[in-house]
Amino acid sequence: MPATHCTGCGKRLARAPDPSTAADAPAAARHPGHMAGDAPATDRCPGCARPIDPPRYCPTCGGWLAVTVTPTGWTARCRVHGDLAPGGTNG
Amino acid sequence: MASAERALLDERRLLDRSELEALAALGDGAVTSLASLAHQVRLAWCGPTVEIEGILSAKTGGCPEDCHFCSQSSRFDTPVKATPFLDPDEVLAAARETAALGASEFCIVLAVRGPDERTLRRILELVPQIREATGLQVAVSAGILTDDQARRLAEGGVHRYNHNLETARSFFPRVVTSHRWEERVETCRLVRSYGMELCCGALIGMGETDRQRVELMLELRDVDPTEVPLNFLIPQPGTPFADRGVMDAWTAVRWIALFRLALPGVILRYGGGRELALGDLQAMGMTGGINALIVGNYLTTLGRSADADLRMLGDLRMPIGALSAAF
């Protein structure tokens, strides 16, 4: 499900998601990940694009995510929409 | 600078407050010289080895304390949601990740004022499991301890206990009001009294003065830590320090060097905020006094990739291994 809400602040995104970057990527229970590079985040509004932050809000509903950060990655789960996957949520 | 070099390398004596304040007052043009001396001091007192550690927030958010820099305080409206103690399998998986990166230490961190009985028991169950599964030394950071809790953690095999002073005594009331600086010092004392190694860190860039940073160095010296993690403020949305700036890279290099010159024998670890504060100058910290780092991600924020750090250490010809205090 493509992002409609910012994962940095939970507010509705002002622009439509870019289908080339926010499309139906396969779900992953665990995201290998560190700081983002210079590429703009497609699931965040401009003021929320800190490279050091994992997603904090569900890209589908803007609700809080339960986030676990580990040395080599992170997981994030929405109570309503399930695990966060690249480009959106599973549910 | 010459007298500091003589004191630390020839006489092997510690610098006093006036000497440290004089070094701190040197202009920006002296930073490369300070870093060079700090590197020589680190090699002479600690050797070339770099210690790598992974950390995990095993219980995130919901902390009753009001540390003004922290996104995990329940007193502030931050994006970090409270989550319960992770399952043992999740903690073990993170420890295995850490071991696979070549680390020797794994720290379980909990956002609590201090551990309640249930939490303490869970920690004590995890420590031997992690050691057996990974061979890593296990460190714990679970806030303020009672005498009995410190004893049980030591007997339970905790190698190192983290409890940061964070800032100078004179600045502490502007950072934390829900507990006293002296309570932190008392926990540090208990940790050492039961034979655990003390990891006691600093967080700089919160608005403290240069003189207060020197004050902190001397206070750290008094609690006698094995390890000092040096953190740089990451302004966290929703906290009282959200609008503070990020320390600039040259200032960060200066203070890394000064911490090494003040604490020549400690394990001085790169902590949180280094990516933001130092940017492309992170290798300069490694040749300016640092001899340990937290690899990968932090408690609630992402770090740079472990590959980037391991490549940096390889490029610098710095061997990786376990360290203990030099004196």
CSV table of C-alpha atoms in Angstrom, one decimal:
chain,number,residue,atom,x,y,z
A,1,MET,CA,0.0,0.0,0.0
A,2,PRO,CA,1.7,3.3,-1.1
A,3,ALA,CA,2.4,6.0,1.5
A,4,THR,CA,-0.2,8.6,2.0
A,5,HIS,CA,1.1,9.8,5.4
A,6,CYS,CA,4.5,11.1,6.4
A,7,THR,CA,6.4,8.5,8.4
A,8,GLY,CA,8.3,11.3,10.2
A,9,CYS,CA,5.3,13.3,11.6
A,10,GLY,CA,2.2,11.3,10.8
A,11,LYS,CA,0.5,14.1,8.8
A,12,ARG,CA,-1.0,13.4,5.4
A,13,LEU,CA,1.5,13.9,2.6
A,14,ALA,CA,0.7,16.9,0.4
A,15,ARG,CA,1.8,15.2,-2.8
A,16,ALA,CA,0.9,11.9,-4.4
A,17,PRO,CA,3.4,9.2,-3.9
A,18,ASP,CA,5.8,8.5,-6.7
A,19,PRO,CA,4.7,5.1,-8.1
A,20,SER,CA,8.3,4.3,-9.3
A,21,THR,CA,9.6,4.5,-5.7
A,22,ALA,CA,6.6,3.8,-3.5
A,23,ALA,CA,5.0,0.9,-5.3
A,24,ASP,CA,4.2,-2.6,-4.2
A,25,ALA,CA,7.6,-3.7,-3.0
A,26,PRO,CA,7.8,-7.1,-1.2
A,27,ALA,CA,7.0,-7.1,2.5
A,28,ALA,CA,9.9,-7.6,4.8
A,29,ALA,CA,9.6,-8.4,8.5
A,30,ARG,CA,13.0,-6.8,9.2
A,31,HIS,CA,14.7,-3.9,7.4
A,32,PRO,CA,18.4,-3.9,7.1
A,33,GLY,CA,19.1,-0.3,7.3
A,34,HIS,CA,21.2,2.6,8.6
A,35,MET,CA,21.2,6.3,7.8
A,36,ALA,CA,19.7,7.2,4.5
A,37,GLY,CA,21.9,8.6,1.8
A,38,ASP,CA,21.2,11.8,-0.2
A,39,ALA,CA,18.2,10.4,-2.0
A,40,PRO,CA,15.0,12.2,-0.9
A,41,ALA,CA,12.7,10.1,1.2
A,42,THR,CA,9.4,9.5,-0.7
A,43,ASP,CA,7.4,8.8,2.4
A,44,ARG,CA,8.2,12.0,4.3
A,45,CYS,CA,7.4,15.6,4.1
A,46,PRO,CA,10.4,17.8,3.6
A,47,GLY,CA,10.8,19.0,7.2
A,48,CYS,CA,10.8,15.4,8.5
A,49,ALA,CA,13.5,13.9,6.3
A,50,ARG,CA,16.2,13.5,8.9
A,51,PRO,CA,18.4,10.6,7.7
A,52,ILE,CA,19.0,9.4,11.2
A,53,ASP,CA,15.3,8.6,12.0
A,54,PRO,CA,13.6,5.3,11.3
A,55,PRO,CA,9.9,5.6,10.4
A,56,ARG,CA,7.8,6.6,13.4
A,57,TYR,CA,4.3,6.9,11.9
A,58,CYS,CA,2.3,4.5,9.6
A,59,PRO,CA,2.5,5.6,6.0
A,60,THR,CA,-1.1,4.4,5.5
A,61,CYS,CA,-3.0,5.9,8.4
A,62,GLY,CA,-0.5,8.2,10.2
A,63,GLY,CA,-0.8,6.2,13.4
A,64,TRP,CA,2.1,5.6,15.8
A,65,LEU,CA,4.4,2.7,14.9
A,66,ALA,CA,6.0,0.4,17.5
A,67,VAL,CA,9.7,0.6,16.3
A,68,THR,CA,12.6,-1.6,17.3
A,69,VAL,CA,16.0,-0.4,16.3
A,70,THR,CA,18.8,-3.0,16.2
A,71,PRO,CA,22.5,-2.6,15.4
A,72,THR,CA,21.9,-3.5,11.7
A,73,GLY,CA,18.3,-2.6,11.0
A,74,TRP,CA,14.9,-1.8,12.4
A,75,THR,CA,11.3,-3.1,12.5
A,76,ALA,CA,8.1,-1.1,12.6
A,77,ARG,CA,4.6,-2.2,13.2
A,78,CYS,CA,1.3,-0.4,13.0
A,79,ARG,CA,-1.5,-1.7,15.3
A,80,VAL,CA,-3.9,-1.4,12.4
A,81,HIS,CA,-1.9,-2.0,9.3
A,82,GLY,CA,0.8,-4.4,10.4
A,83,ASP,CA,4.5,-4.5,9.6
A,84,LEU,CA,6.0,-1.7,7.6
A,85,ALA,CA,7.3,-2.8,4.3
A,86,PRO,CA,9.3,-0.9,1.7
A,87,GLY,CA,6.8,1.6,0.2
A,88,GLY,CA,4.0,1.1,2.6
A,89,THR,CA,2.4,-1.4,5.0
A,90,ASN,CA,1.4,-5.0,4.6
A,91,GLY,CA,-2.2,-4.6,5.4
B,1,MET,CA,50.9,22.3,24.5
B,2,ALA,CA,54.5,21.3,25.0
B,3,SER,CA,54.0,21.1,28.8
B,4,ALA,CA,50.9,18.9,28.3
B,5,GLU,CA,52.9,16.6,26.1
B,6,ARG,CA,55.6,16.4,28.6
B,7,ALA,CA,53.2,15.7,31.4
B,8,LEU,CA,51.2,13.0,29.6
B,9,LEU,CA,54.0,11.3,27.6
B,10,ASP,CA,57.1,11.7,29.7
B,11,GLU,CA,56.0,12.2,33.3
B,12,ARG,CA,52.7,10.2,32.8
B,13,ARG,CA,50.9,12.5,35.1
B,14,LEU,CA,47.3,13.8,34.7
B,15,LEU,CA,46.7,17.4,33.7
B,16,ASP,CA,45.0,19.6,36.2
B,17,ARG,CA,42.1,22.0,35.8
B,18,SER,CA,44.2,25.0,34.8
B,19,GLU,CA,46.2,23.1,32.3
B,20,LEU,CA,43.0,21.7,30.7
B,21,GLU,CA,41.3,25.1,30.6
B,22,ALA,CA,44.4,26.5,28.9
B,23,LEU,CA,44.2,23.9,26.2
B,24,ALA,CA,40.5,24.4,25.8
B,25,ALA,CA,41.1,28.1,25.2
B,26,LEU,CA,43.5,27.6,22.3
B,27,GLY,CA,42.2,28.8,18.9
B,28,ASP,CA,40.9,26.8,16.1
B,29,GLY,CA,44.3,26.7,14.5
B,30,ALA,CA,45.5,24.5,17.4
B,31,VAL,CA,42.9,21.8,16.9
B,32,THR,CA,45.0,19.6,14.6
B,33,SER,CA,47.9,19.8,17.1
B,34,LEU,CA,45.5,18.9,20.0
B,35,ALA,CA,44.2,16.0,18.0
B,36,SER,CA,47.7,14.8,17.1
B,37,LEU,CA,48.8,15.0,20.8
B,38,ALA,CA,45.6,13.2,21.8
B,39,HIS,CA,46.4,10.4,19.3
B,40,GLN,CA,49.9,10.0,20.7
B,41,VAL,CA,48.5,9.9,24.2
B,42,ARG,CA,45.9,7.3,23.3
B,43,LEU,CA,48.6,5.1,21.7
B,44,ALA,CA,51.0,5.5,24.6
B,45,TRP,CA,48.4,4.8,27.3
B,46,CYS,CA,46.0,2.4,25.6
B,47,GLY,CA,47.7,1.0,22.5
B,48,PRO,CA,46.4,0.8,19.0
B,49,THR,CA,43.4,-1.5,19.5
B,50,VAL,CA,39.8,-0.2,18.9
B,51,GLU,CA,36.9,-1.8,20.7
B,52,ILE,CA,33.6,-2.2,19.0
B,53,GLU,CA,30.2,-2.5,20.7
B,54,GLY,CA,26.7,-2.9,19.6
B,55,ILE,CA,23.8,-1.5,21.6
B,56,LEU,CA,20.1,-2.3,21.8
B,57,SER,CA,17.2,-0.5,23.4
B,58,ALA,CA,15.5,-3.6,24.9
B,59,LYS,CA,12.8,-1.4,26.5
B,60,THR,CA,12.1,1.8,24.7
B,61,GLY,CA,10.3,5.0,25.8
B,62,GLY,CA,7.9,5.6,28.6
B,63,CYS,CA,10.7,6.7,31.0
B,64,PRO,CA,9.5,8.7,33.9
B,65,GLU,CA,12.6,10.9,34.1
B,66,ASP,CA,12.9,14.3,32.4
B,67,CYS,CA,16.3,14.3,30.8
B,68,HIS,CA,15.8,17.2,28.4
B,69,PHE,CA,17.7,15.7,25.6
B,70,CYS,CA,15.9,12.4,25.5
B,71,SER,CA,13.2,11.3,23.1
B,72,GLN,CA,12.3,8.4,25.5
B,73,SER,CA,11.0,10.5,28.3
B,74,SER,CA,7.3,10.1,29.0
B,75,ARG,CA,7.2,13.8,30.0
B,76,PHE,CA,7.7,15.0,26.4
B,77,ASP,CA,5.5,14.6,23.3
B,78,THR,CA,8.0,12.9,21.0
B,79,PRO,CA,7.6,10.5,18.1
B,80,VAL,CA,9.1,7.7,20.0
B,81,LYS,CA,6.4,5.4,21.2
B,82,ALA,CA,6.9,3.3,24.4
B,83,THR,CA,7.3,-0.4,23.7
B,84,PRO,CA,7.6,-3.2,26.2
B,85,PHE,CA,10.7,-5.3,27.0
B,86,LEU,CA,11.7,-7.2,23.9
B,87,ASP,CA,11.3,-10.9,23.7
B,88,PRO,CA,14.5,-12.8,24.6
B,89,ASP,CA,14.7,-14.1,21.0
B,90,GLU,CA,14.8,-10.5,19.7
B,91,VAL,CA,17.5,-9.5,22.1
B,92,LEU,CA,19.5,-12.6,21.2
B,93,ALA,CA,19.1,-11.9,17.5
B,94,ALA,CA,20.5,-8.4,18.0
B,95,ALA,CA,23.4,-9.8,20.0
B,96,ARG,CA,24.2,-12.2,17.2
B,97,GLU,CA,24.1,-9.3,14.7
B,98,THR,CA,26.6,-7.5,16.9
B,99,ALA,CA,28.9,-10.5,17.2
B,100,ALA,CA,28.9,-10.9,13.4
B,101,LEU,CA,30.2,-7.3,13.1
B,102,GLY,CA,33.4,-8.2,15.0
B,103,ALA,CA,32.3,-6.6,18.3
B,104,SER,CA,33.4,-7.7,21.7
B,105,GLU,CA,30.7,-6.0,23.8
B,106,PHE,CA,26.9,-5.9,23.6
B,107,CYS,CA,24.9,-3.5,25.8
B,108,ILE,CA,21.3,-4.0,26.7
B,109,VAL,CA,19.7,-0.6,27.4
B,110,LEU,CA,16.4,0.1,29.1
B,111,ALA,CA,14.6,3.4,29.4
B,112,VAL,CA,13.8,3.3,33.1
B,113,ARG,CA,14.6,5.3,36.2
B,114,GLY,CA,15.9,2.1,37.6
B,115,PRO,CA,15.1,-1.6,37.2
B,116,ASP,CA,12.1,-3.1,39.1
B,117,GLU,CA,12.3,-6.7,40.3
B,118,ARG,CA,10.7,-8.1,37.1
B,119,THR,CA,13.0,-6.2,34.9
B,120,LEU,CA,16.1,-7.1,36.9
B,121,ARG,CA,15.2,-10.8,36.7
B,122,ARG,CA,14.8,-10.6,32.9
B,123,ILE,CA,18.2,-8.9,32.6
B,124,LEU,CA,19.7,-11.6,34.7
B,125,GLU,CA,18.2,-14.3,32.6
B,126,LEU,CA,19.4,-12.7,29.4
B,127,VAL,CA,23.0,-12.1,30.4
B,128,PRO,CA,24.2,-15.7,30.4
B,129,GLN,CA,22.1,-16.6,27.4
B,130,ILE,CA,23.8,-13.8,25.3
B,131,ARG,CA,27.2,-14.8,26.5
B,132,GLU,CA,26.6,-18.5,25.7
B,133,ALA,CA,25.1,-17.8,22.3
B,134,THR,CA,27.6,-15.2,21.1
B,135,GLY,CA,30.7,-15.1,23.3
B,136,LEU,CA,30.2,-11.4,23.7
B,137,GLN,CA,30.8,-9.5,27.0
B,138,VAL,CA,27.5,-8.2,28.2
B,139,ALA,CA,27.0,-4.6,29.4
B,140,VAL,CA,23.7,-3.2,30.9
B,141,SER,CA,22.3,0.2,31.2
B,142,ALA,CA,19.2,0.3,33.4
B,143,GLY,CA,19.4,3.5,35.3
B,144,ILE,CA,19.8,4.1,39.0
B,145,LEU,CA,20.7,1.0,41.0
B,146,THR,CA,20.3,0.1,44.7
B,147,ASP,CA,23.1,-1.6,46.5
B,148,ASP,CA,21.4,-5.0,46.2
B,149,GLN,CA,20.7,-4.6,42.5
B,150,ALA,CA,24.3,-3.7,41.7
B,151,ARG,CA,25.5,-6.8,43.6
B,152,ARG,CA,23.1,-9.1,41.8
B,153,LEU,CA,24.1,-7.7,38.4
B,154,ALA,CA,27.7,-8.2,39.2
B,155,GLU,CA,27.1,-11.7,40.4
B,156,GLY,CA,25.0,-12.4,37.3
B,157,GLY,CA,27.9,-11.8,35.0
B,158,VAL,CA,27.4,-8.2,33.8
B,159,HIS,CA,30.8,-7.1,32.6
B,160,ARG,CA,30.2,-3.4,32.3
B,161,TYR,CA,27.4,-1.2,33.6
B,162,ASN,CA,26.6,2.1,31.8
B,163,HIS,CA,25.5,5.1,33.8
B,164,ASN,CA,26.3,8.4,32.3
B,165,LEU,CA,27.0,11.6,34.2
B,166,GLU,CA,26.0,13.3,30.9
B,167,THR,CA,27.1,16.8,32.0
B,168,ALA,CA,28.8,18.8,34.7
B,169,ARG,CA,27.4,19.0,38.1
B,170,SER,CA,26.9,22.7,37.8
B,171,PHE,CA,24.9,22.3,34.5
B,172,PHE,CA,23.0,19.2,35.5
B,173,PRO,CA,19.9,21.0,37.0
B,174,ARG,CA,19.3,22.6,33.6
B,175,VAL,CA,19.2,19.2,31.9
B,176,VAL,CA,17.5,16.9,34.5
B,177,THR,CA,15.2,17.8,37.4
B,178,SER,CA,13.7,14.4,38.2
B,179,HIS,CA,16.8,13.1,39.9
B,180,ARG,CA,20.0,14.5,41.3
B,181,TRP,CA,23.5,14.4,39.9
B,182,GLU,CA,24.6,12.8,43.2
B,183,GLU,CA,22.3,9.9,42.6
B,184,ARG,CA,24.1,9.2,39.4
B,185,VAL,CA,27.5,9.4,41.1
B,186,GLU,CA,26.2,6.9,43.8
B,187,THR,CA,25.2,4.4,41.2
B,188,CYS,CA,28.6,4.7,39.6
B,189,ARG,CA,30.2,4.1,43.0
B,190,LEU,CA,28.1,1.0,43.5
B,191,VAL,CA,29.0,-0.4,40.1
B,192,ARG,CA,32.7,-0.2,40.8
B,193,SER,CA,32.3,-1.4,44.4
B,194,TYR,CA,30.9,-4.7,43.1
B,195,GLY,CA,33.6,-5.2,40.6
B,196,MET,CA,31.8,-4.4,37.4
B,197,GLU,CA,33.5,-2.1,34.9
B,198,LEU,CA,32.0,1.3,34.9
B,199,CYS,CA,30.9,2.9,31.6
B,200,CYS,CA,30.2,6.6,32.3
B,201,GLY,CA,29.6,8.9,29.5
B,202,ALA,CA,29.2,12.5,28.5
B,203,LEU,CA,26.8,14.3,26.3
B,204,ILE,CA,28.1,17.6,25.0
B,205,GLY,CA,26.5,20.4,23.0
B,206,MET,CA,23.5,21.0,25.3
B,207,GLY,CA,24.5,24.6,26.0
B,208,GLU,CA,27.1,24.0,28.7
B,209,THR,CA,30.2,26.3,28.7
B,210,ASP,CA,33.7,25.2,27.9
B,211,ARG,CA,34.6,25.6,31.5
B,212,GLN,CA,31.7,23.2,32.4
B,213,ARG,CA,33.0,20.7,29.9
B,214,VAL,CA,36.4,20.8,31.7
B,215,GLU,CA,34.5,20.5,35.0
B,216,LEU,CA,32.8,17.3,33.6
B,217,MET,CA,36.1,15.8,32.6
B,218,LEU,CA,37.4,16.2,36.1
B,219,GLU,CA,34.2,14.8,37.6
B,220,LEU,CA,34.4,11.8,35.3
B,221,ARG,CA,38.0,11.3,36.5
B,222,ASP,CA,36.7,11.2,40.1
B,223,VAL,CA,34.2,8.4,39.3
B,224,ASP,CA,37.0,6.4,37.7
B,225,PRO,CA,35.3,4.8,34.7
B,226,THR,CA,36.8,2.1,32.5
B,227,GLU,CA,34.9,3.6,29.5
B,228,VAL,CA,33.7,7.0,28.6
B,229,PRO,CA,31.2,7.2,25.7
B,230,LEU,CA,31.3,10.6,24.2
B,231,ASN,CA,27.9,11.7,22.8
B,232,PHE,CA,27.0,14.8,20.8
B,233,LEU,CA,23.6,16.2,21.2
B,234,ILE,CA,21.1,15.2,18.5
B,235,PRO,CA,18.2,17.7,19.0
B,236,GLN,CA,15.2,15.5,19.3
B,237,PRO,CA,11.7,16.7,18.2
B,238,GLY,CA,9.4,17.3,21.1
B,239,THR,CA,12.1,17.6,23.8
B,240,PRO,CA,13.1,20.8,25.5
B,241,PHE,CA,16.4,20.7,23.6
B,242,ALA,CA,14.7,20.3,20.2
B,243,ASP,CA,15.9,23.7,19.0
B,244,ARG,CA,19.5,23.5,20.1
B,245,GLY,CA,22.0,23.3,17.2
B,246,VAL,CA,24.2,20.5,16.3
B,247,MET,CA,27.9,20.9,17.3
B,248,ASP,CA,30.1,21.7,14.3
B,249,ALA,CA,32.7,19.2,13.3
B,250,TRP,CA,35.8,21.2,14.2
B,251,THR,CA,34.5,21.8,17.7
B,252,ALA,CA,33.7,18.1,18.1
B,253,VAL,CA,37.3,17.2,17.1
B,254,ARG,CA,38.6,19.7,19.6
B,255,TRP,CA,36.6,18.2,22.4
B,256,ILE,CA,37.4,14.6,21.5
B,257,ALA,CA,41.0,15.5,21.8
B,258,LEU,CA,40.5,17.4,25.1
B,259,PHE,CA,38.6,14.4,26.6
B,260,ARG,CA,41.5,12.2,25.7
B,261,LEU,CA,44.0,14.6,27.2
B,262,ALA,CA,42.0,14.8,30.4
B,263,LEU,CA,41.3,11.0,30.6
B,264,PRO,CA,44.3,9.4,29.0
B,265,GLY,CA,43.7,5.8,30.1
B,266,VAL,CA,40.0,5.4,29.5
B,267,ILE,CA,38.3,3.6,26.6
B,268,LEU,CA,37.0,6.7,24.9
B,269,ARG,CA,34.1,5.6,22.7
B,270,TYR,CA,32.4,7.4,19.9
B,271,GLY,CA,28.7,7.6,20.9
B,272,GLY,CA,25.6,8.9,19.5
B,273,GLY,CA,25.5,12.1,17.3
B,274,ARG,CA,28.9,11.6,15.7
B,275,GLU,CA,27.4,11.2,12.3
B,276,LEU,CA,25.7,14.5,12.6
B,277,ALA,CA,28.4,16.4,14.4
B,278,LEU,CA,31.5,15.1,12.6
B,279,GLY,CA,30.1,14.2,9.1
B,280,ASP,CA,33.1,13.5,6.9
B,281,LEU,CA,35.6,14.1,9.8
B,282,GLN,CA,34.7,10.9,11.7
B,283,ALA,CA,38.1,9.4,10.8
B,284,MET,CA,39.8,12.4,12.4
B,285,GLY,CA,38.2,11.5,15.7
B,286,MET,CA,39.8,8.1,15.4
B,287,THR,CA,43.2,9.8,15.0
B,288,GLY,CA,42.3,12.4,17.7
B,289,GLY,CA,41.8,10.3,20.8
B,290,ILE,CA,38.9,7.9,20.2
B,291,ASN,CA,39.7,4.2,20.7
B,292,ALA,CA,36.2,2.6,20.6
B,293,LEU,CA,33.0,3.0,18.8
B,294,ILE,CA,29.3,2.0,18.8
B,295,VAL,CA,28.8,0.2,15.6
B,296,GLY,CA,25.6,0.5,13.5
B,297,ASN,CA,22.5,1.9,14.8
B,298,TYR,CA,21.8,3.6,18.2
B,299,LEU,CA,18.9,3.2,20.6
B,300,THR,CA,16.2,5.1,18.7
B,301,THR,CA,18.2,6.6,15.8
B,302,LEU,CA,20.1,5.2,12.9
B,303,GLY,CA,23.9,5.3,12.6
B,304,ARG,CA,26.0,4.8,9.5
B,305,SER,CA,26.5,1.3,8.2
B,306,ALA,CA,28.9,-1.0,10.1
B,307,ASP,CA,30.7,-1.5,6.7
B,308,ALA,CA,31.6,2.1,6.6
B,309,ASP,CA,33.1,2.0,10.1
B,310,LEU,CA,34.9,-1.2,9.5
B,311,ARG,CA,36.3,0.2,6.3
B,312,MET,CA,37.4,3.3,8.1
B,313,LEU,CA,39.3,1.2,10.8
B,314,GLY,CA,40.9,-0.9,8.0
B,315,ASP,CA,42.0,2.2,6.2
B,316,LEU,CA,43.5,3.6,9.4
B,317,ARG,CA,45.2,0.2,10.1
B,318,MET,CA,43.6,0.1,13.5
B,319,PRO,CA,43.2,-3.4,14.9
B,320,ILE,CA,39.8,-4.4,16.5
B,321,GLY,CA,39.7,-6.1,19.9
B,322,ALA,CA,38.6,-5.9,23.5
B,323,LEU,CA,40.0,-3.3,25.8
B,324,SER,CA,40.2,-2.7,29.5
B,325,ALA,CA,41.2,0.4,31.5
B,326,ALA,CA,44.8,1.3,31.1
B,327,PHE,CA,45.4,2.1,34.7
